[in-house]
Short mmCIF file of C-alpha atoms in Angstrom, two decimals:
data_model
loop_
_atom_site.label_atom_id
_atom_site.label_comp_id
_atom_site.label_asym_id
_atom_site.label_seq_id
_atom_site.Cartn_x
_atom_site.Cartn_y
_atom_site.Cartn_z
CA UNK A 25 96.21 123.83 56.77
CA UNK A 26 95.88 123.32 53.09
CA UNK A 27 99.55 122.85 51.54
CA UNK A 28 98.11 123.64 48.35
CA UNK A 29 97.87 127.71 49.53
CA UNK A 30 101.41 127.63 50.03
CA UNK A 31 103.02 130.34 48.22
CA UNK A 32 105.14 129.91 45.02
CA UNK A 33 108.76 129.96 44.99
CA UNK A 34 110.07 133.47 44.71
CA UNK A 35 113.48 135.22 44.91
CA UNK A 36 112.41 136.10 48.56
CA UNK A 37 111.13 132.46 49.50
CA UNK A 38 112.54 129.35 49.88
CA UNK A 39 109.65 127.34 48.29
CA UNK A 40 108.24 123.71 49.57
CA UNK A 41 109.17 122.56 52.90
CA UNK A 42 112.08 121.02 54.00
CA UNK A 43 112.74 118.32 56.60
CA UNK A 44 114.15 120.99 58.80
CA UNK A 45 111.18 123.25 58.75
CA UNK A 46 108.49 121.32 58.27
CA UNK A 47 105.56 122.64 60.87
CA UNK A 48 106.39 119.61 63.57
CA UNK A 49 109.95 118.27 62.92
CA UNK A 50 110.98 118.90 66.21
CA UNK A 51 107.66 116.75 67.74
CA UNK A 52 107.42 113.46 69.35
CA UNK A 53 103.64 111.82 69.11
CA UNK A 54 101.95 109.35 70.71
CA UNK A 55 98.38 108.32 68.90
CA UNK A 56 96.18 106.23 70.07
CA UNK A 57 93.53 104.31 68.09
CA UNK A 58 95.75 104.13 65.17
CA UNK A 59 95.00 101.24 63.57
CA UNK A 60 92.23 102.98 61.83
CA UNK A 61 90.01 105.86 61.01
CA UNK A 62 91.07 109.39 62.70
CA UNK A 63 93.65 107.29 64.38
CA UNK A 64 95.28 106.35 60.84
CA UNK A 65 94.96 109.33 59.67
CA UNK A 66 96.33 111.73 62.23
CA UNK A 67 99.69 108.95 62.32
CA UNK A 68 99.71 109.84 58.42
CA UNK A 69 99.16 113.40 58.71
CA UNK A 70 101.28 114.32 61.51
CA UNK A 71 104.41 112.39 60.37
CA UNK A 72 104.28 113.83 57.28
CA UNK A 73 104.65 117.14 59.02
CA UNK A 74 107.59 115.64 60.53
CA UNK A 75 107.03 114.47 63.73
CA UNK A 76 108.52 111.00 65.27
CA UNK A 77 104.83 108.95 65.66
CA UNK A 78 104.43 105.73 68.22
CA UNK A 79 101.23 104.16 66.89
CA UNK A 80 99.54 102.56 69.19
CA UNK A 81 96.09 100.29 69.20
CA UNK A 82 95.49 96.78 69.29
CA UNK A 83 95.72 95.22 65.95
CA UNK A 84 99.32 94.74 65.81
CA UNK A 85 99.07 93.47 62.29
CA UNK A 86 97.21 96.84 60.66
CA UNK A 87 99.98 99.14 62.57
CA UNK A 88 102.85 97.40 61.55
CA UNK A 89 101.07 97.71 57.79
CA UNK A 90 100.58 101.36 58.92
CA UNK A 91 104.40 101.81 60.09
CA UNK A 92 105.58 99.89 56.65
CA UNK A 93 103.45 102.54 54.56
CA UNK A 94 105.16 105.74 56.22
CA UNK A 95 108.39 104.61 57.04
CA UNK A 96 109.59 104.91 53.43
CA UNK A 97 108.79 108.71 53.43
CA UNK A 98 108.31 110.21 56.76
CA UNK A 99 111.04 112.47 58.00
CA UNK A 100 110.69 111.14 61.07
CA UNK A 101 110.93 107.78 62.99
CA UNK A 102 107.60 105.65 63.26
CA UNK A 103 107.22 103.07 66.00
CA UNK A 104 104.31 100.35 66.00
CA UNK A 105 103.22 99.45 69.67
CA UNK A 106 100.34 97.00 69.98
CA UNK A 107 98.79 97.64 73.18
CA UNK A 108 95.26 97.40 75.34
CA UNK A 109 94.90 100.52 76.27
CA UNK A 110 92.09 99.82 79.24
CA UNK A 111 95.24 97.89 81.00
CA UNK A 112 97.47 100.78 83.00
CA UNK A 113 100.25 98.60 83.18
CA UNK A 114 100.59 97.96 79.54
CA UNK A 115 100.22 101.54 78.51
CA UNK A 116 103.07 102.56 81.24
CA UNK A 117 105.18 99.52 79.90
CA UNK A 118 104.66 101.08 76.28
CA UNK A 119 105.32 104.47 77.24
CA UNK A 120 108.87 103.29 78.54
CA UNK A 121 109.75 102.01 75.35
CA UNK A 122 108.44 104.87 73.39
CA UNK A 123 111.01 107.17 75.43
CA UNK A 124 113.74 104.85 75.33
CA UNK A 125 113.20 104.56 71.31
CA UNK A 126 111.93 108.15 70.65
CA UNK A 127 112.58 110.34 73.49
CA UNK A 128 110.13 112.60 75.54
CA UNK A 129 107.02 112.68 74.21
CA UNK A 130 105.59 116.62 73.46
CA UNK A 131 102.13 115.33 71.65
CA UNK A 132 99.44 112.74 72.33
CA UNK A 133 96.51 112.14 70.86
CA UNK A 134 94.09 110.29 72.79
CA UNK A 135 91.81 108.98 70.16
CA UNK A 136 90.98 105.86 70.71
CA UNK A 137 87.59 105.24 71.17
CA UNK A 138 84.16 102.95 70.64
CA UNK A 139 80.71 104.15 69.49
CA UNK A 140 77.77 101.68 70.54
CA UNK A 141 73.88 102.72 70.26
CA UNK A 142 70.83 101.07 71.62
CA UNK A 143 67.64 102.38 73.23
CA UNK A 144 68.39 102.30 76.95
CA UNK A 145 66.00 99.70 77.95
CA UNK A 146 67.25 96.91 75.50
CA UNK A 147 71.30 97.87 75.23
CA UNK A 148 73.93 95.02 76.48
CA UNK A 149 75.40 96.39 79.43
CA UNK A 150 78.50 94.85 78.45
CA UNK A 151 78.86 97.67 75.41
CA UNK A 152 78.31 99.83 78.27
CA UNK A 153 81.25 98.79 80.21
CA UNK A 154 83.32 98.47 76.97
CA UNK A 155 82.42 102.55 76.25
CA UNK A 156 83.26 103.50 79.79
CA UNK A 157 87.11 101.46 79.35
CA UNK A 158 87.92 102.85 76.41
CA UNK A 159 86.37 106.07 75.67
CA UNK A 160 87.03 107.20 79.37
CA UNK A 161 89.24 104.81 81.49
CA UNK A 162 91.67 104.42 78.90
CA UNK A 163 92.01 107.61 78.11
CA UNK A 164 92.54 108.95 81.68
CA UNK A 165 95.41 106.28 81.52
CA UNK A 166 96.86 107.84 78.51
CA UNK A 167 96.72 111.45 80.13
CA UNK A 168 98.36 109.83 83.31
CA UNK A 169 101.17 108.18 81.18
CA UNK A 170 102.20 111.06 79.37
CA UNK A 171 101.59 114.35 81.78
CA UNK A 172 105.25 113.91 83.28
CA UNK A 173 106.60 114.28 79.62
CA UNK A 174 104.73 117.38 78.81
CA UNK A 175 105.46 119.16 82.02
CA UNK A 176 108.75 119.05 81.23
CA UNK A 177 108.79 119.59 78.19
CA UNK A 178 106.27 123.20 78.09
CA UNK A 179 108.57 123.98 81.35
CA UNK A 180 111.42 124.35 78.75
CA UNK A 181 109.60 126.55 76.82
CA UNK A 182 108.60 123.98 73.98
CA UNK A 183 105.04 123.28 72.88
CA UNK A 184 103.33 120.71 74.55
CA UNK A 185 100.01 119.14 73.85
CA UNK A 186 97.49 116.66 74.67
CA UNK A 187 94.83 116.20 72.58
CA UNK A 188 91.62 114.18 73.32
CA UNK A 189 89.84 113.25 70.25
CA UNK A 190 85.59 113.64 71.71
CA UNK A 191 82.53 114.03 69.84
CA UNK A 192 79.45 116.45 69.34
CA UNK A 193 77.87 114.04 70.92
CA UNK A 194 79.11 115.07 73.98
CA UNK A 195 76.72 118.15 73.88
CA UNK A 196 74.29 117.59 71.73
CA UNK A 197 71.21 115.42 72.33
CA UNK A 198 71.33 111.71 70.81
CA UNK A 199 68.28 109.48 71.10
CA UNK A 200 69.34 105.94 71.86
CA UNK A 201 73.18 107.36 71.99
CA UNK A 202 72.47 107.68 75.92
CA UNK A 203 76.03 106.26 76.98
CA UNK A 204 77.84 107.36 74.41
CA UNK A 205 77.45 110.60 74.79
CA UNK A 206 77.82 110.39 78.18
CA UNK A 207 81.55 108.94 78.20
CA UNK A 208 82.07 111.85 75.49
CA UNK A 209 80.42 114.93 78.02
CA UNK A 210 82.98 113.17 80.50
CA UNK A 211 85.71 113.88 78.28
CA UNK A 212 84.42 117.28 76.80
CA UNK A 213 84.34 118.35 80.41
CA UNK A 214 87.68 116.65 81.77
CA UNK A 215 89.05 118.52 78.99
CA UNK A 216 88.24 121.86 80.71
CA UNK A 217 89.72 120.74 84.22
CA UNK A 218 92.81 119.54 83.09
CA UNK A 219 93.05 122.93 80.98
CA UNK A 220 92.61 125.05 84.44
CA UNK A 221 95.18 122.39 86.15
CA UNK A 222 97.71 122.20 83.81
CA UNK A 223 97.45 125.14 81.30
CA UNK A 224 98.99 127.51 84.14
CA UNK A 225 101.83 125.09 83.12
CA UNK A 226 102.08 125.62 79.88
CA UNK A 227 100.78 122.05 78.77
CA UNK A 228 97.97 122.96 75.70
CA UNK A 229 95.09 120.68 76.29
CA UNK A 230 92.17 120.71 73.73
CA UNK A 231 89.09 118.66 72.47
CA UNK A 232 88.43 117.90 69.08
CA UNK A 233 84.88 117.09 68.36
CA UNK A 234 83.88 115.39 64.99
CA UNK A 235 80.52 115.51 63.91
CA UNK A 236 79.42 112.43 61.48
CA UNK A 237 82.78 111.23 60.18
CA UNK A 238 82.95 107.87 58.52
CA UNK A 239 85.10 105.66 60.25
CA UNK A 240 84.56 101.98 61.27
CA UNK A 241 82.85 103.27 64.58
CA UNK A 242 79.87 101.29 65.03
CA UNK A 243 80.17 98.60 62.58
CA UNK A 244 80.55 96.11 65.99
CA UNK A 245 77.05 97.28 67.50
CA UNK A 246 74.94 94.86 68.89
CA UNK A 247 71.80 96.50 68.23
CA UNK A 248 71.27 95.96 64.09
CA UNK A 249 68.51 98.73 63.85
CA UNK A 250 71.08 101.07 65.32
CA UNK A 251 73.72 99.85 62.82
CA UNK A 252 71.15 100.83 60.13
CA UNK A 253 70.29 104.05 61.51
CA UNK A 254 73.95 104.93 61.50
CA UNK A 255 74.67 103.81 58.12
CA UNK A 256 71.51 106.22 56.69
CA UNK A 257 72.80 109.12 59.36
CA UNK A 258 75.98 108.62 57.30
CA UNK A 259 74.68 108.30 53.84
CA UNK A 260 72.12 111.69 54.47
CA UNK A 261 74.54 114.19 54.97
CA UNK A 262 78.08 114.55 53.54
CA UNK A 263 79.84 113.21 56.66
CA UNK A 264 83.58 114.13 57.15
CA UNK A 265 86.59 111.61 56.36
CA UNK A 266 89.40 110.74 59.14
CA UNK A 267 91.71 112.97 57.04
CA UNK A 268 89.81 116.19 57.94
CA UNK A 269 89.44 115.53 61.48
CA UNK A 270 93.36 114.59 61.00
CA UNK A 271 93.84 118.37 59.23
CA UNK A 272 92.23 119.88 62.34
CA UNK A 273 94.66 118.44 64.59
CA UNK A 274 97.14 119.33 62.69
CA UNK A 275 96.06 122.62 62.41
CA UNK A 276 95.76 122.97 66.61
CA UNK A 277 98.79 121.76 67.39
CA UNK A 278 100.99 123.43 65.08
CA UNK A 279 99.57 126.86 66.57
CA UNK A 280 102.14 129.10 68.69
CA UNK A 281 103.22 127.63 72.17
CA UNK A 282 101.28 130.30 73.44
CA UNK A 283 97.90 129.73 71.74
CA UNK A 284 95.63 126.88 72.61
CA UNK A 285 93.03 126.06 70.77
CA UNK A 286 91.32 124.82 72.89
CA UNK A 287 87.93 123.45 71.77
CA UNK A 288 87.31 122.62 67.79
CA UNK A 289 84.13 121.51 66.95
CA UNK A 290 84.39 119.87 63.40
CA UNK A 291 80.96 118.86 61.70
CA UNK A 292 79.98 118.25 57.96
CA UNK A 293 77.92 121.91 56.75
CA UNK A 294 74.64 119.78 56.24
CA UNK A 295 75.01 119.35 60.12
CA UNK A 296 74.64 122.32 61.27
#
């Protein structure tokens, strides 16, 4: 993962990495969530490894910021899409043009996401609703968008993945977290079915699950105790950065076409 443990250049090896080997030059990605955090991140990471990236998220004005920083020195072609994800007929509108621009996609990240706390009594059911469209409904969406694409694609023998970005939180129990880590058990667990549906295909599906990783997630809660609570969670332990949740993904879907890693759990040491 780390390009420092590359080898030197010998007589015997080539040295650094060229366009035409780099790990995923031959890749097409779709990442959701990119205007930020893991999103950012992963875009950064995974075109520098030579993949063509469509960013997509909302903020049209941080991914076409995100597009201007790595289209000067990514190998590959990077397209901004702004886009609400909870809207199914936006995302397949999007997904058109990212095949007519890019060609079929082989790699989506579904990482976009929102992280809202509140003891269950007092929350605004309105965060609720906004955790269930994005953390769930809009990622089923993304799935949906993409699963033609890398069908065909692992039918052809090439690697295919799709990658849903969860949380620990998912399995591990979260005071005042309730709905949040329900929407993330939902995708921990929708995960495993669509492994058993389509990994007799060939299409890799995994779950990445950060531990405390500091990202804007949160900074929009409601709830200003839970806001605090967050920002000491963050400031006890020595919480991850986007760029090694990014490095994991990297890692997983660089692996063989026949290897699928398949659940990562990624959590600072002080975490346990």
């Amino acid at each position: 993962m780390d390009r420092g443990l590359e080898p030197p250049p010998t007589p015997g090896n080539a040295g650094p990495m060229t366009t035409q080997n780099l790990p995923l030059s031959d890749r097409t990605a779709v990442i959701t969530g990119a205007t930020s955090g893991i999103g950012a991140a992963t875009a950064r990471r995974l075109a520098a490894d030579g993949a063509h990236v469509a960013l997509l998220g909302r903020r049209e004005d941080r991914l076409k910021a995100l597009a201007d920083e790595l289209g000067p020195t990514a190998p590959g072609t990077v397209l901004p899409l702004a886009v609400d994800l909870t809207a199914p007929e936006a995302l397949a509108t999007a997904a058109r043009t990212i095949r007519s621009t890019l060609g079929r996609i082989d790699l989506v990240v579904a990482n976009a996401g929102v992280m809202l706390g509140a003891p269950f009594e007092t929350a605004a059911t309105d965060e609720w609703d906004r955790m269930l469209d994005t953390n769930l409904r809009a990622l089923l969406h993304t799935a949906r968008a993409f699963t033609d694409d890398l069908i065909a694609t692992a039918a052809e023998g090439r690697p295919a993945d799709l990658v849903h970005v969860g949380s620990v939180a998912g399995h591990v129990l979260y005071p005042n977290w309730s709905v949040y880590a329900a929407t993330k058990a939902a995708v921990a667990h929708l995960t495993r079915n669509l492994r058993a549906e389509l990994g007799p295909r060939n299409v890799r599906v995994k779950n990445v699950e950060p531990g405390v990783t500091l990202t804007e997630l949160g900074e929009d809660m409601h709830d200003r105790d839970m806001r605090q609570t967050l920002t000491r969670m963050r400031a006890t332990l020595h919480p991850l950065s986007p760029e090694d949740i990014a490095e994991a993904i990297a890692f997983a879907v660089a692996a063989p076409p026949h290897v699928n890693i398949a659940e990562l759990v990624v959590v600072p040491v002080q975490q346990g």
